[in-house]
XYZ file of N, CA, C and O in Angstrom:
712
model
N 0.942 -1.232 0.061
C -0.145 -0.048 -0.052
C 0.885 1.023 -0.061
O 2.071 1.127 0.773
N 0.483 2.309 -0.842
C 1.293 3.359 -0.840
C 0.538 4.608 -0.678
O -0.714 4.546 -0.842
N 0.870 5.680 -0.170
C 0.109 7.022 0.161
C 0.627 7.810 -1.099
O 1.980 8.126 -1.154
N -0.291 8.428 -1.898
C 0.100 9.527 -2.768
C 0.437 10.739 -2.107
O -0.457 11.363 -1.448
N 1.354 11.482 -2.250
C 1.638 12.625 -1.798
C 2.309 13.288 -2.766
O 3.012 13.046 -3.718
N 2.096 14.807 -2.652
C 2.477 15.604 -3.890
C 3.823 15.768 -3.913
O 4.577 15.428 -2.823
N 4.243 15.681 -4.873
C 5.816 15.868 -4.922
C 6.268 17.351 -4.924
O 7.535 17.505 -4.667
N 5.572 18.169 -5.074
C 5.809 19.837 -5.169
C 4.997 19.986 -3.978
O 3.764 19.954 -3.539
N 5.776 20.577 -2.951
C 5.483 21.255 -1.742
C 4.490 22.742 -1.701
O 3.737 22.914 -0.748
N 4.928 22.903 -2.902
C 3.702 24.022 -2.906
C 2.156 23.810 -3.148
O 1.539 24.385 -3.218
N 2.036 22.330 -3.730
C 0.746 21.903 -3.807
C -0.024 21.636 -2.541
O -1.062 21.645 -2.423
N 0.966 21.546 -1.865
C 0.269 21.283 -0.078
C -0.491 22.678 0.405
O 0.226 23.578 0.465
N -1.495 22.526 0.611
C -2.390 23.691 1.276
C -2.852 23.366 2.575
O -3.425 22.154 2.877
N -2.773 24.150 3.556
C -3.274 23.797 4.784
C -4.830 23.801 5.083
O -5.628 24.868 3.994
N -5.126 22.793 5.594
C -6.626 22.921 5.869
C -7.223 24.062 6.671
O -6.417 24.627 7.385
N -8.098 24.535 6.394
C -8.678 25.895 6.973
C -8.711 25.537 8.598
O -9.114 24.490 8.982
N -8.470 26.313 9.388
C -8.452 26.110 10.626
C -10.138 26.255 11.117
O -10.451 27.298 11.022
N -10.308 25.183 12.189
C -11.744 25.118 12.639
C -11.961 26.487 13.638
O -12.869 27.006 13.865
N -10.899 27.035 14.167
C -10.887 28.061 15.156
C -11.202 29.135 14.569
O -11.768 30.251 15.109
N -10.481 29.372 13.171
C -10.973 30.487 12.456
C -12.237 30.543 11.916
O -12.643 31.616 11.633
N -12.615 29.720 11.619
C -14.162 29.559 11.125
C -15.263 29.506 12.180
O -16.300 30.492 11.947
N -15.053 29.289 13.157
C -16.185 29.369 14.241
C -15.498 29.996 15.415
O -14.742 29.413 16.024
N -15.962 30.902 15.985
C -15.355 31.812 16.938
C -15.471 30.733 18.479
O -14.535 30.677 18.893
N -16.849 30.512 18.534
C -16.878 29.504 19.781
C -17.234 28.250 19.343
O -18.354 28.391 18.520
N -17.227 27.195 19.971
C -17.196 25.848 19.603
C -18.992 25.729 20.032
O -19.421 26.229 21.019
N -19.685 24.875 19.243
C -21.068 24.807 19.586
C -21.066 23.725 20.811
O -20.397 22.795 20.743
N -22.119 24.154 21.586
C -22.418 23.210 22.807
C -22.753 21.771 22.177
O -23.836 21.783 21.248
N -22.391 20.681 22.651
C -23.248 19.473 22.557
C -24.473 19.493 23.117
O -25.516 18.704 22.281
N -24.829 20.372 23.948
C -26.562 20.153 24.593
C -26.996 21.593 24.660
O -25.923 22.485 25.192
N -28.135 21.970 24.540
C -28.430 22.917 24.562
C -28.783 23.467 26.073
O -29.471 22.416 26.905
N -28.135 24.566 26.477
C -28.125 24.791 28.155
C -29.496 24.810 28.708
O -30.068 24.416 29.631
N -30.647 25.424 28.086
C -31.926 25.515 28.222
C -32.804 24.331 28.376
O -33.193 23.955 29.401
N -32.341 23.656 27.475
C -33.027 22.050 27.393
C -32.414 21.190 28.613
O -33.241 20.449 29.045
N -31.033 21.421 28.937
C -30.337 20.819 29.980
C -30.926 21.120 30.997
O -31.302 20.583 32.174
N -31.248 22.357 31.493
C -31.643 22.721 32.725
C -33.177 22.290 33.262
O -33.700 21.934 33.876
N -33.830 22.297 31.897
C -35.433 21.870 32.000
C -35.612 20.396 32.382
O -36.103 19.987 32.978
N -34.242 19.616 31.706
C -34.340 18.225 31.839
C -33.943 18.008 33.406
O -34.456 17.254 34.042
N -32.981 18.880 33.757
C -32.599 18.707 35.211
C -33.740 18.870 35.958
O -33.641 18.283 37.545
N -34.537 19.765 36.164
C -35.736 20.340 36.811
C -36.560 18.969 36.726
O -36.923 18.886 38.126
N -36.642 18.353 35.541
C -37.976 17.390 35.689
C -37.340 16.379 36.604
O -37.760 15.617 37.237
N -36.063 15.797 36.187
C -35.306 14.695 36.941
C -35.427 14.888 38.416
O -35.985 14.325 39.422
N -35.400 16.619 38.762
C -35.306 16.776 40.350
C -36.586 16.529 40.937
O -37.099 16.212 42.012
N -37.598 16.965 39.993
C -39.052 16.988 40.139
C -39.326 15.555 40.777
O -40.101 15.099 41.549
N -39.107 14.395 39.526
C -39.338 13.545 39.939
C -38.780 12.646 41.198
O -39.382 11.963 41.868
N -37.747 12.898 41.565
C -37.054 12.382 42.874
C -37.684 13.118 43.847
O -37.935 12.443 44.551
N -38.093 14.163 44.018
C -38.823 14.669 45.124
C -40.086 14.248 45.235
O -40.693 13.683 46.016
N -40.917 13.836 44.087
C -42.125 13.145 44.158
C -42.269 11.948 44.394
O -42.598 11.369 45.429
N -41.096 11.093 44.082
C -40.748 9.808 44.420
C -40.284 9.844 46.039
O -40.843 8.764 46.930
N -39.613 10.680 46.380
C -39.462 10.790 47.714
C -40.627 11.133 48.785
O -40.953 10.503 49.831
N -41.472 12.238 48.545
C -42.891 12.433 48.835
C -43.724 11.099 49.087
O -44.330 11.031 50.058
N -43.876 10.428 47.981
C -44.695 9.512 47.762
C -44.136 8.178 48.675
O -44.984 7.531 49.629
N -42.834 8.159 48.704
C -42.234 7.113 49.943
C -42.685 7.663 51.497
O -43.291 6.596 52.210
N -42.614 8.773 51.639
C -42.538 9.501 52.865
C -44.400 9.376 53.126
O -44.747 8.870 54.237
N -45.168 9.436 52.083
C -46.381 9.301 52.492
C -47.207 7.890 52.645
O -48.185 7.490 53.244
N -46.427 7.292 52.069
C -46.711 5.381 52.056
C -46.431 5.092 53.403
O -47.279 4.254 54.089
N -45.163 5.339 53.917
C -44.904 5.273 55.487
C -45.792 5.839 56.312
O -46.195 5.205 57.384
N -46.352 7.295 56.143
C -47.338 7.719 57.133
C -48.429 6.895 57.155
O -49.114 6.935 58.125
N -49.061 6.722 56.070
C -50.189 5.676 55.863
C -49.965 4.636 56.652
O -51.158 4.103 57.152
N -49.044 3.906 56.354
C -48.750 2.599 56.814
C -48.905 2.795 58.634
O -49.543 1.978 59.256
N -48.249 3.670 59.102
C -48.403 4.363 60.468
C -49.443 4.511 61.027
O -50.026 4.078 61.824
N -50.226 5.364 60.478
C -51.752 5.783 60.390
C -52.326 4.711 60.665
O -53.565 4.539 61.291
N -52.311 3.585 59.510
C -53.224 2.585 59.499
C -53.090 1.579 60.647
O -54.004 0.574 61.151
N -51.871 1.218 61.312
C -51.572 0.555 62.288
C -51.482 1.020 63.369
O -51.193 0.264 64.856
N -51.225 2.264 63.618
C -51.113 2.584 64.846
C -52.283 2.773 66.116
O -53.221 2.588 65.597
N -51.925 2.692 67.189
C -53.076 2.390 68.128
C -53.485 4.043 68.189
O -53.034 5.341 68.324
N -55.006 3.988 68.495
C -55.777 5.052 68.514
C -56.189 5.420 69.914
O -56.569 4.422 70.492
N -55.784 6.708 70.803
C -56.080 6.697 72.011
C -57.712 6.570 72.180
O -58.534 7.005 71.487
N -58.494 6.096 73.374
C -59.608 5.951 73.769
C -60.428 7.629 73.445
O -61.585 7.512 73.610
N -59.677 8.258 73.893
C -60.247 9.669 73.983
C -60.075 10.340 72.647
O -60.448 11.811 72.393
N -59.494 9.728 71.911
C -59.264 10.479 70.332
C -60.728 10.840 69.855
O -61.785 10.066 69.713
N -61.022 11.863 69.166
C -62.249 12.576 68.711
C -62.569 11.406 67.296
O -63.958 11.322 67.485
N -61.684 10.940 66.875
C -62.112 9.855 65.907
C -62.582 8.392 66.444
O -63.195 7.831 65.622
N -62.606 8.347 67.839
C -63.396 7.077 68.264
C -64.601 7.427 69.121
O -65.222 6.814 69.335
N -65.126 8.994 68.910
C -66.353 9.265 69.405
C -67.373 8.193 68.929
O -68.302 7.812 69.544
N -67.640 8.152 67.724
C -68.372 7.458 67.092
C -68.861 6.146 67.415
O -69.763 5.501 67.412
N -67.680 5.254 67.404
C -67.558 3.947 68.320
C -68.082 4.044 69.660
O -69.161 3.072 69.969
N -67.792 5.079 70.684
C -68.380 4.931 71.872
C -70.100 5.080 71.918
O -70.585 4.718 72.780
N -70.477 6.362 71.103
C -71.641 6.602 70.937
C -72.279 5.194 70.654
O -73.489 5.156 71.045
N -72.065 4.548 69.383
C -72.697 3.425 69.093
C -72.675 2.328 70.112
O -73.813 1.651 70.224
N -71.455 2.057 70.575
C -71.553 1.305 71.830
C -72.508 1.644 73.061
O -73.461 0.743 73.453
N -72.781 2.812 73.222
C -73.576 3.339 74.354
C -75.202 3.150 74.038
O -75.860 2.719 74.659
N -75.224 3.181 72.634
C -76.737 3.250 72.257
C -76.983 1.670 72.480
O -78.202 1.167 72.993
N -76.367 0.883 71.814
C -76.537 -0.504 72.009
C -76.666 -1.066 73.494
O -77.365 -1.945 73.788
N -75.641 -0.311 74.176
C -75.637 -1.233 75.617
C -77.385 -0.559 76.126
O -77.717 -1.442 76.850
N -77.604 0.743 76.134
C -79.127 0.945 76.714
C -80.202 0.248 75.954
O -81.096 -0.119 76.415
N -80.070 -0.174 74.406
C -81.147 -0.838 73.845
C -81.244 -2.070 74.322
O -82.393 -3.004 74.647
N -80.078 -2.488 74.485
C -79.893 -4.156 74.889
C -79.776 -4.620 76.393
O -79.332 -5.561 76.834
N -79.880 -3.475 77.135
C -79.666 -3.621 78.762
C -78.261 -3.959 78.930
O -78.420 -4.853 79.912
N -77.495 -3.747 78.413
C -75.843 -4.021 78.747
C -75.121 -2.836 79.224
O -73.867 -2.461 79.424
N -76.109 -1.947 80.046
C -75.272 -0.714 80.578
C -74.315 -0.764 81.636
O -73.313 -0.447 81.588
N -74.335 -2.015 82.319
C -73.547 -2.292 83.345
C -72.070 -2.685 82.860
O -70.860 -2.575 83.263
N -72.267 -3.576 81.543
C -70.947 -3.841 80.724
C -70.296 -2.649 80.349
O -69.096 -2.696 80.272
N -71.131 -1.964 79.616
C -70.459 -0.611 79.075
C -69.904 0.249 80.132
O -68.546 0.598 79.905
N -70.345 0.261 81.213
C -69.915 1.214 82.333
C -68.673 0.637 82.978
O -67.667 1.346 83.019
N -68.646 -0.939 82.860
C -67.303 -1.488 83.242
C -66.021 -1.364 82.256
O -64.942 -1.034 82.937
N -66.593 -1.332 80.996
C -65.596 -1.227 80.108
C -65.021 0.131 80.204
O -63.624 0.231 80.131
N -65.847 1.404 80.270
C -65.240 2.510 80.570
C -64.553 2.578 81.464
O -63.573 3.474 81.699
N -64.769 2.168 82.625
C -64.211 2.376 83.980
C -62.697 1.645 83.815
O -61.666 1.899 84.527
N -62.631 0.499 83.040
C -61.288 -0.200 82.828
C -60.363 0.629 81.687
O -59.036 0.584 82.013
N -61.001 0.899 80.634
C -59.992 1.093 79.510
C -60.052 2.784 79.411
O -59.294 3.374 78.608
N -61.193 3.428 79.713
C -61.372 4.679 79.446
C -62.466 5.045 78.644
O -63.089 4.039 78.223
N -62.483 6.204 78.242
C -63.646 6.371 77.194
C -64.859 7.215 78.002
O -64.832 7.470 79.104
N -65.465 7.903 77.272
C -66.724 8.727 77.811
C -67.890 7.896 78.374
O -68.457 6.828 78.196
N -68.350 8.333 79.601
C -69.620 7.633 80.343
C -70.771 7.885 79.592
O -70.811 8.880 78.475
N -71.810 7.033 79.789
C -73.284 7.350 78.973
C -73.628 8.705 79.371
O -74.150 9.276 78.411
N -73.519 8.958 80.634
C -73.766 10.488 80.930
C -73.074 11.520 80.380
O -73.873 12.355 79.816
N -71.805 11.376 80.145
C -71.048 12.264 79.284
C -71.864 12.468 77.916
O -71.826 13.660 77.440
N -71.719 11.638 77.435
C -72.334 11.214 76.247
C -73.801 12.022 76.031
O -74.060 12.529 75.132
N -74.849 11.549 76.826
C -75.825 12.280 77.231
C -75.794 13.709 77.251
O -76.487 14.692 76.389
N -75.119 13.988 78.088
C -74.787 15.511 78.399
C -74.265 16.365 76.929
O -74.934 17.590 76.837
N -73.750 15.590 76.140
C -73.072 16.196 74.786
C -74.252 16.158 74.027
O -74.019 16.796 72.777
N -75.305 15.200 74.236
C -76.268 15.212 73.173
C -76.183 14.051 72.213
O -77.065 14.326 71.117
N -75.360 13.408 72.167
C -74.907 12.527 71.457
C -75.974 10.936 71.581
O -75.833 10.459 70.739
N -76.560 10.811 72.769
C -77.427 10.008 73.190
C -78.959 9.869 72.594
O -79.618 9.065 72.143
N -79.453 10.898 72.749
C -80.694 11.329 72.735
C -81.304 12.108 71.167
O -79.931 12.745 70.477
N -82.039 11.581 70.873
C -82.754 12.254 69.649
C -84.177 12.887 70.023
O -84.869 12.370 71.002
N -84.423 13.588 69.060
C -85.952 14.254 69.013
C -87.015 13.244 68.585
O -86.788 12.778 67.627
N -88.004 13.414 69.561
C -89.332 12.652 69.079
C -90.170 13.151 69.465
O -90.394 14.174 70.072
N -91.504 13.041 68.435
C -92.627 13.378 68.681
C -93.550 12.505 69.149
O -93.665 10.970 68.629
N -94.328 12.837 70.386
C -95.028 11.816 70.992
C -96.405 12.208 71.104
O -96.516 13.322 71.596
N -97.023 11.319 70.291
C -98.719 11.645 70.448
C -99.230 11.365 71.985
O -99.033 10.142 72.490
N -99.906 12.215 72.690
C -100.085 12.324 74.031
C -101.683 12.558 74.364
O -102.048 13.881 73.809
N -102.162 11.788 75.008
C -103.446 12.363 75.549
C -103.719 12.836 76.723
O -103.101 12.230 77.748
N -103.847 13.997 76.755
C -104.094 14.914 77.991
C -105.425 15.382 78.133
O -106.045 15.680 77.578
N -106.026 15.375 79.932
C -106.973 15.691 80.260
C -106.600 17.041 80.954
O -105.924 16.892 81.962
N -107.313 17.877 80.757
C -107.331 19.115 81.767
C -108.639 19.723 82.142
O -109.536 19.620 81.249
N -108.773 20.392 83.085
C -110.342 21.135 83.278
C -109.991 22.606 83.087
O -109.098 23.207 83.649
N -110.695 23.201 82.611
C -111.340 24.544 82.316
C -112.442 24.954 82.273
O -113.467 24.275 82.655
N -112.561 26.356 82.901
C -113.719 27.087 83.060
C -114.530 27.190 81.547
O -113.775 28.213 81.229
N -115.542 27.005 80.820
C -116.048 27.589 79.833
C -117.250 28.380 80.192
O -117.959 28.203 80.921
N -117.282 29.541 79.537
C -118.567 30.302 79.775
C -119.817 30.402 78.626
O -119.500 30.086 77.433
N -120.570 29.677 79.215
C -121.697 29.188 78.413
C -123.029 30.037 78.640
O -123.192 30.055 79.785
N -123.913 30.334 77.596
C -125.314 31.258 78.046
C -126.150 30.224 78.127
O -126.391 29.082 77.199
N -126.879 30.017 79.212
C -127.737 29.069 79.370
C -128.812 29.579 80.527
O -128.626 30.663 81.097
N -129.939 29.077 80.678
C -131.081 29.550 81.537
C -130.856 28.884 83.017
O -131.573 29.084 83.723
N -129.987 27.782 83.058
C -129.747 26.971 84.220
C -128.630 26.459 84.384
O -128.065 26.057 83.416
N -128.198 26.117 85.426
C -126.671 25.199 85.394
C -127.136 23.860 84.572
O -125.999 23.618 83.944
N -128.281 23.277 84.750
C -128.275 22.106 83.838
C -128.552 22.205 82.873
O -127.792 21.524 81.813
N -128.715 22.921 82.108
C -129.150 23.267 80.910
C -127.419 23.882 80.589
O -127.107 23.236 79.002
N -126.656 24.753 81.163
C -125.373 25.130 80.661
C -124.488 23.521 80.774
O -123.704 23.478 79.531
N -124.618 22.665 81.324
C -123.667 21.302 81.452
C -124.231 20.756 79.762
O -123.698 19.926 79.284
N -125.759 20.608 79.775
C -126.103 20.018 78.608
C -125.469 20.787 77.224
O -125.503 19.881 76.450
N -125.301 21.850 77.225
C -125.186 22.609 76.254
C -123.582 22.115 75.759
O -122.986 21.947 74.910
N -122.719 22.126 76.702
C -121.201 21.730 76.983
C -121.307 20.430 76.397
O -120.261 20.094 75.379
N -122.061 19.505 76.900
C -121.748 18.070 76.286
C -122.328 18.026 74.987
O -121.825 16.871 74.295
N -123.306 18.688 74.611
C -123.594 18.515 72.955
C -122.761 19.336 72.193
O -123.011 19.650 70.675
N -121.734 20.234 72.465
C -120.797 20.745 71.774
C -119.972 19.998 70.711
O -119.685 18.917 70.986
N -119.915 20.403 69.548
C -119.034 19.768 68.801
C -117.367 20.167 68.847
O -117.394 21.169 69.590
N -116.666 19.371 68.415
C -114.925 19.687 68.547
C -114.619 21.200 68.181
O -114.077 21.687 68.759
N -115.343 21.682 67.113
C -115.034 22.937 66.664
C -115.511 24.109 67.635
O -114.655 24.817 67.712
N -116.855 23.674 68.003
C -117.097 24.724 69.101
C -116.145 24.622 70.470
O -116.150 25.638 71.023
N -115.716 23.606 70.564
C -114.988 23.461 71.976
C -113.688 24.301 71.582
O -113.316 25.226 72.648
N -113.095 24.087 70.269
C -111.858 24.933 70.199
C -112.011 26.393 70.459
O -111.473 27.256 70.905
N -113.340 26.753 69.546
C -113.706 28.241 69.766
C -113.965 28.733 71.105
O -113.259 29.683 71.413
N -114.492 27.875 72.133
C -114.287 28.391 73.220
C -113.186 28.387 73.936
O -112.587 28.951 74.986
N -111.898 27.406 73.606
C -110.819 27.214 74.274
C -109.816 28.402 73.863
O -108.741 28.581 74.187
N -110.140 29.291 72.405
C -109.328 30.207 72.056
C -108.859 31.314 73.364
O -107.639 31.442 73.022
N -109.873 31.572 74.188
C -109.344 32.758 74.984
C -108.741 32.015 76.173
O -108.482 32.992 77.130
N -108.252 31.064 76.087
C -107.656 30.308 77.605
C -106.167 29.572 77.162
O -105.728 29.644 76.136
N -105.326 30.065 78.303
C -104.127 29.378 77.900
C -103.968 28.355 78.976
O -104.730 28.033 79.837
N -102.692 27.573 78.676
C -102.375 26.463 79.560
C -102.473 26.770 81.251
O -102.582 26.054 81.757
N -102.058 28.136 81.495
C -101.944 28.785 82.867
C -103.366 28.192 83.360
O -103.578 28.487 84.664
N -104.262 28.779 82.485
C -105.850 28.671 83.200
C -106.369 27.397 83.355
O -107.371 26.941 84.130
N -105.449 26.218 82.833
C -106.215 24.866 82.737
C -105.729 24.234 84.113
O -104.421 24.268 84.697
N -106.606 23.160 84.871
C -106.000 22.318 85.866
C -105.528 20.848 85.348
O -106.870 20.353 84.682
N -104.277 20.641 85.071
C -103.910 19.486 84.373
C -104.207 18.242 85.261
O -103.957 18.216 86.436
N -105.245 17.290 84.624
C -105.501 16.344 85.494
C -104.674 14.900 84.986
O -104.115 14.247 86.043
N -104.480 14.544 83.798
C -103.724 13.548 83.797
C -102.980 13.523 82.315
O -103.531 14.231 81.345
N -102.271 12.611 81.963
C -101.735 12.524 80.635
C -101.353 10.889 80.234
O -100.802 10.481 81.363
N -101.258 10.660 79.119
C -100.546 9.266 78.681
C -100.467 9.447 77.586
O -100.884 9.628 76.328
N -99.048 9.007 77.348
C -98.378 8.766 75.891
C -99.254 7.663 75.351
O -99.197 6.407 75.822
N -99.257 8.019 74.069
C -99.724 6.910 72.831
C -98.538 5.990 72.288
O -98.748 4.915 72.016
N -97.980 6.886 71.364
C -97.088 6.402 70.451
C -95.752 7.628 70.152
O -95.963 8.661 70.660
N -94.858 6.970 69.921
C -93.611 8.068 69.570
C -93.225 7.669 68.156
O -93.360 6.468 67.548
N -92.602 8.785 67.354
C -91.915 8.469 66.313
C -90.681 9.777 66.297
O -90.873 10.550 66.973
N -89.590 9.154 65.532
C -88.499 9.973 65.559
C -88.860 11.191 64.639
O -89.396 11.431 63.834
N -88.506 12.396 65.358
C -88.758 13.871 64.667
C -87.420 14.211 63.982
O -86.557 14.479 64.417
N -87.852 14.089 62.542
C -86.499 14.556 61.612
C -86.637 15.816 61.143
O -87.529 16.196 61.093
């Protein structure tokens, strides 16, 4: 193998200098794109670190013991107290509260957690004096006994419960007042 070389040195010309053609070398990577890529990589690292921290916190919260007086437990105590009262387990509930802590049934009741509002149909008997125009006492009694309910209501309009002598009452039925 042979290399052809010019015999006359004047035929040799130097290759143009790269430095003279371009003042600054071109960067291999665009700096703006590199900065953006670094920011994306950092954001991903931060997100993965935060996800790992949240997974660990979730596991800790999922398995950690919850104190009996923690507000997140109140609904459990309320439900247990309601069942205790409905099923007559009040002594057992009270013993558990004495042993492990937690709100007593009275504490729950005082806070309004055990009682609900009910409408109760009640038969009430009271005595009032009605003014009736009649020619005798017996006629006045007969006239009151023959009054229609609307007439009785009309006669009661001028009376308040302060004017009535309460004689008896009897609850008939109840329903939750929602």
